Every structure is written in structure tokens, then in C-alpha cells.
């Protein structure tokens, strides 16, 4: 099996398991419906898993959620180890995913400039029909 393919499969499976573990968390500070595990990056030696989390809320709340998850990373590592057959469960490191925020910001800037992608698509369809 290609090592890159195996690593991407493991990343996908770890992402599913961590999402499952988040939904089973009993911490009252975490609003589960606002937490999304956006991606997981596994190191080449499979010792570390960088988990990127997006959270719908203010800047302070996002930082607090990442702190809470980093403090509870033993819980997540145990959940991954019990459900995934690996020699050593990877050490999990949580990071804030800023990609979604960036895309929302770009969309807002484009709207301010007057660019609307849907209107442009409609114009192109009308021109093709004529």
C-alpha cells in the first residue's frame, strides 16, 4: 500500500474518531454543535497528529476551546487508541483553523466591492441562451 495513501486514510479515520469523541464529551464549556474538526495532519513517523478545529464564536471563545481541547488531549488520544489499530497512538495537538474565517472574510470583501458570483453565473447563462 502506498505510504501517502495509508497516511491519508489514517488522517481521515482520526478525524472521524475525534469528531465522535467531541460529541461524547461531557464538558459544559464546550458547545458541541459549534465545534468542527476541519482537518488532521499526521506526521511522517505517525507520532503526532495536528488537529485543526473551527469554532463558531468570538476570538476569545475559539482560543478557550483550543485550550480546553489541549488540556483534554489524553481523552482524545485514548479514544483514538481504543478504536484504531496502531502500534503507538499519535500524540494529538490541537490548533485553531483559520481557513474558514479567511474564506468568510474574503467573501465579505468581495460583496463590499460589488462582486456577486451568482449574478455573474446568471448573466453567463442568459448570454449562452441567446
PDB file of C-alpha atoms in Angstrom:
ATOM      1  CA  UNK A   1       0.000   0.000   0.000  1.00  0.00           C
ATOM      2  CA  UNK A   2       1.291   3.440  -0.902  1.00  0.00           C
ATOM      3  CA  UNK A   3       2.512   5.208   2.290  1.00  0.00           C
ATOM      4  CA  UNK A   4       0.836   8.502   1.333  1.00  0.00           C
ATOM      5  CA  UNK A   5      -2.465   6.714   0.746  1.00  0.00           C
ATOM      6  CA  UNK A   6      -2.208   4.945   4.102  1.00  0.00           C
ATOM      7  CA  UNK A   7      -1.396   8.191   5.875  1.00  0.00           C
ATOM      8  CA  UNK A   8      -4.353   9.995   4.305  1.00  0.00           C
ATOM      9  CA  UNK A   9      -6.649   7.120   5.299  1.00  0.00           C
ATOM     10  CA  UNK A  10      -5.360   7.296   8.881  1.00  0.00           C
ATOM     11  CA  UNK A  11      -5.866  11.079   8.930  1.00  0.00           C
ATOM     12  CA  UNK A  12      -9.439  10.638   7.773  1.00  0.00           C
ATOM     13  CA  UNK A  13     -10.130   7.943  10.362  1.00  0.00           C
ATOM     14  CA  UNK A  14      -8.568  10.010  13.175  1.00  0.00           C
ATOM     15  CA  UNK A  15     -10.727  12.975  12.116  1.00  0.00           C
ATOM     16  CA  UNK A  16     -13.858  10.823  12.378  1.00  0.00           C
ATOM     17  CA  UNK A  17     -12.836   9.447  15.768  1.00  0.00           C
ATOM     18  CA  UNK A  18     -12.057  12.870  17.218  1.00  0.00           C
ATOM     19  CA  UNK A  19     -15.385  14.231  15.935  1.00  0.00           C
ATOM     20  CA  UNK A  20     -17.076  11.291  17.624  1.00  0.00           C
ATOM     21  CA  UNK A  21     -15.156  11.945  20.852  1.00  0.00           C
ATOM     22  CA  UNK A  22     -16.162  15.629  20.778  1.00  0.00           C
ATOM     23  CA  UNK A  23     -19.820  14.644  20.545  1.00  0.00           C
ATOM     24  CA  UNK A  24     -19.386  12.352  23.576  1.00  0.00           C
ATOM     25  CA  UNK A  25     -17.595  14.981  25.710  1.00  0.00           C
ATOM     26  CA  UNK A  26     -19.317  15.983  28.930  1.00  0.00           C
ATOM     27  CA  UNK A  27     -17.607  19.337  29.403  1.00  0.00           C
ATOM     28  CA  UNK A  28     -20.306  22.026  29.878  1.00  0.00           C
ATOM     29  CA  UNK A  29     -18.000  24.717  28.451  1.00  0.00           C
ATOM     30  CA  UNK A  30     -17.970  23.045  25.038  1.00  0.00           C
ATOM     31  CA  UNK A  31     -20.967  23.633  22.820  1.00  0.00           C
ATOM     32  CA  UNK A  32     -20.658  20.555  20.634  1.00  0.00           C
ATOM     33  CA  UNK A  33     -22.819  21.831  17.812  1.00  0.00           C
ATOM     34  CA  UNK A  34     -20.393  24.718  17.192  1.00  0.00           C
ATOM     35  CA  UNK A  35     -17.190  22.636  17.065  1.00  0.00           C
ATOM     36  CA  UNK A  36     -15.935  21.234  13.762  1.00  0.00           C
ATOM     37  CA  UNK A  37     -12.844  19.131  13.217  1.00  0.00           C
ATOM     38  CA  UNK A  38     -11.810  20.539   9.865  1.00  0.00           C
ATOM     39  CA  UNK A  39      -8.677  18.506   9.157  1.00  0.00           C
ATOM     40  CA  UNK A  40      -6.000  16.271  10.647  1.00  0.00           C
ATOM     41  CA  UNK A  41      -2.361  16.195   9.587  1.00  0.00           C
ATOM     42  CA  UNK A  42      -0.355  13.161  10.628  1.00  0.00           C
ATOM     43  CA  UNK A  43       3.433  13.426  10.852  1.00  0.00           C
ATOM     44  CA  UNK A  44       5.551  11.172   8.637  1.00  0.00           C
ATOM     45  CA  UNK A  45       6.515   8.923  11.544  1.00  0.00           C
ATOM     46  CA  UNK A  46       2.861   8.846  12.730  1.00  0.00           C
ATOM     47  CA  UNK A  47       3.819  10.048  16.225  1.00  0.00           C
ATOM     48  CA  UNK A  48       1.970  13.357  16.081  1.00  0.00           C
ATOM     49  CA  UNK A  49      -1.466  14.305  14.806  1.00  0.00           C
ATOM     50  CA  UNK A  50      -2.149  18.013  14.334  1.00  0.00           C
ATOM     51  CA  UNK A  51      -5.905  18.515  14.612  1.00  0.00           C
ATOM     52  CA  UNK A  52      -7.382  21.741  13.256  1.00  0.00           C
ATOM     53  CA  UNK A  53     -10.612  22.884  14.888  1.00  0.00           C
ATOM     54  CA  UNK A  54     -13.015  25.582  13.816  1.00  0.00           C
ATOM     55  CA  UNK A  55     -15.473  27.024  16.297  1.00  0.00           C
ATOM     56  CA  UNK A  56     -18.384  29.337  15.676  1.00  0.00           C
ATOM     57  CA  UNK A  57     -17.912  32.114  18.191  1.00  0.00           C
ATOM     58  CA  UNK A  58     -15.770  35.046  19.242  1.00  0.00           C
ATOM     59  CA  UNK A  59     -11.965  35.131  19.207  1.00  0.00           C
ATOM     60  CA  UNK A  60     -11.756  34.522  22.986  1.00  0.00           C
ATOM     61  CA  UNK A  61     -14.136  31.562  22.776  1.00  0.00           C
ATOM     62  CA  UNK A  62     -12.090  29.991  19.968  1.00  0.00           C
ATOM     63  CA  UNK A  63      -8.876  30.296  21.961  1.00  0.00           C
ATOM     64  CA  UNK A  64     -10.612  28.904  25.043  1.00  0.00           C
ATOM     65  CA  UNK A  65     -11.911  25.886  23.098  1.00  0.00           C
ATOM     66  CA  UNK A  66      -8.431  25.107  21.775  1.00  0.00           C
ATOM     67  CA  UNK A  67      -7.078  25.348  25.339  1.00  0.00           C
ATOM     68  CA  UNK A  68      -9.820  23.059  26.662  1.00  0.00           C
ATOM     69  CA  UNK A  69      -9.108  20.503  23.947  1.00  0.00           C
ATOM     70  CA  UNK A  70      -5.342  20.662  24.540  1.00  0.00           C
ATOM     71  CA  UNK A  71      -5.943  20.012  28.245  1.00  0.00           C
ATOM     72  CA  UNK A  72      -8.186  17.043  27.372  1.00  0.00           C
ATOM     73  CA  UNK A  73      -5.905  15.597  24.701  1.00  0.00           C
ATOM     74  CA  UNK A  74      -5.361  12.462  26.791  1.00  0.00           C
ATOM     75  CA  UNK A  75      -9.070  11.725  26.470  1.00  0.00           C
ATOM     76  CA  UNK A  76      -8.888  12.096  22.694  1.00  0.00           C
ATOM     77  CA  UNK A  77      -5.694  10.034  22.403  1.00  0.00           C
ATOM     78  CA  UNK A  78      -7.264   7.234  24.461  1.00  0.00           C
ATOM     79  CA  UNK A  79     -10.372   7.275  22.265  1.00  0.00           C
ATOM     80  CA  UNK A  80      -8.214   7.062  19.119  1.00  0.00           C
ATOM     81  CA  UNK A  81      -6.053   4.295  20.605  1.00  0.00           C
ATOM     82  CA  UNK A  82      -9.066   2.160  21.552  1.00  0.00           C
ATOM     83  CA  UNK A  83     -10.641   2.430  18.110  1.00  0.00           C
ATOM     84  CA  UNK A  84      -7.628   2.408  15.775  1.00  0.00           C
ATOM     85  CA  UNK A  85      -5.113  -0.375  15.393  1.00  0.00           C
ATOM     86  CA  UNK A  86      -1.732   1.309  15.547  1.00  0.00           C
ATOM     87  CA  UNK A  87       1.422   0.291  17.374  1.00  0.00           C
ATOM     88  CA  UNK A  88       1.547   3.673  19.123  1.00  0.00           C
ATOM     89  CA  UNK A  89      -1.334   6.124  19.257  1.00  0.00           C
ATOM     90  CA  UNK A  90      -0.230   9.517  17.949  1.00  0.00           C
ATOM     91  CA  UNK A  91       0.156  12.458  20.303  1.00  0.00           C
ATOM     92  CA  UNK A  92      -2.663  14.847  19.481  1.00  0.00           C
ATOM     93  CA  UNK A  93      -2.061  18.575  19.190  1.00  0.00           C
ATOM     94  CA  UNK A  94      -4.993  20.926  18.676  1.00  0.00           C
ATOM     95  CA  UNK A  95      -4.799  24.114  16.616  1.00  0.00           C
ATOM     96  CA  UNK A  96      -7.305  26.733  15.602  1.00  0.00           C
ATOM     97  CA  UNK A  97      -8.296  26.512  11.936  1.00  0.00           C
ATOM     98  CA  UNK A  98      -8.393  29.966  10.450  1.00  0.00           C
ATOM     99  CA  UNK A  99      -9.221  28.853   6.909  1.00  0.00           C
ATOM    100  CA  UNK A 100     -12.984  29.116   7.299  1.00  0.00           C
ATOM    101  CA  UNK A 101     -12.711  32.579   8.838  1.00  0.00           C
ATOM    102  CA  UNK A 102     -10.471  33.694   5.996  1.00  0.00           C
ATOM    103  CA  UNK A 103     -12.898  32.489   3.346  1.00  0.00           C
ATOM    104  CA  UNK A 104     -15.791  34.286   5.078  1.00  0.00           C
ATOM    105  CA  UNK A 105     -13.710  37.464   5.232  1.00  0.00           C
ATOM    106  CA  UNK A 106     -12.819  37.236   1.521  1.00  0.00           C
ATOM    107  CA  UNK A 107     -16.498  36.719   0.684  1.00  0.00           C
ATOM    108  CA  UNK A 108     -17.426  39.815   2.708  1.00  0.00           C
ATOM    109  CA  UNK A 109     -14.764  41.891   0.947  1.00  0.00           C
ATOM    110  CA  UNK A 110     -15.968  40.741  -2.463  1.00  0.00           C
ATOM    111  CA  UNK A 111     -19.542  41.650  -1.550  1.00  0.00           C
ATOM    112  CA  UNK A 112     -18.394  45.102  -0.422  1.00  0.00           C
ATOM    113  CA  UNK A 113     -16.700  45.594  -3.786  1.00  0.00           C
ATOM    114  CA  UNK A 114     -19.946  44.664  -5.525  1.00  0.00           C
ATOM    115  CA  UNK A 115     -18.893  41.287  -6.886  1.00  0.00           C
ATOM    116  CA  UNK A 116     -21.561  38.597  -6.675  1.00  0.00           C
ATOM    117  CA  UNK A 117     -20.686  35.227  -8.163  1.00  0.00           C
ATOM    118  CA  UNK A 118     -24.315  34.121  -8.509  1.00  0.00           C
ATOM    119  CA  UNK A 119     -25.239  37.174 -10.565  1.00  0.00           C
ATOM    120  CA  UNK A 120     -22.259  36.591 -12.845  1.00  0.00           C
ATOM    121  CA  UNK A 121     -23.315  32.968 -13.405  1.00  0.00           C
ATOM    122  CA  UNK A 122     -26.857  34.040 -14.227  1.00  0.00           C
ATOM    123  CA  UNK A 123     -25.571  36.596 -16.757  1.00  0.00           C
ATOM    124  CA  UNK A 124     -23.394  33.963 -18.446  1.00  0.00           C
ATOM    125  CA  UNK A 125     -26.337  31.550 -18.701  1.00  0.00           C
ATOM    126  CA  UNK A 126     -28.526  34.253 -20.223  1.00  0.00           C
ATOM    127  CA  UNK A 127     -25.833  35.119 -22.767  1.00  0.00           C
ATOM    128  CA  UNK A 128     -25.426  31.451 -23.731  1.00  0.00           C
ATOM    129  CA  UNK A 129     -29.185  31.053 -24.209  1.00  0.00           C
ATOM    130  CA  UNK A 130     -29.346  33.996 -26.607  1.00  0.00           C
TER     131      UNK A 130
END
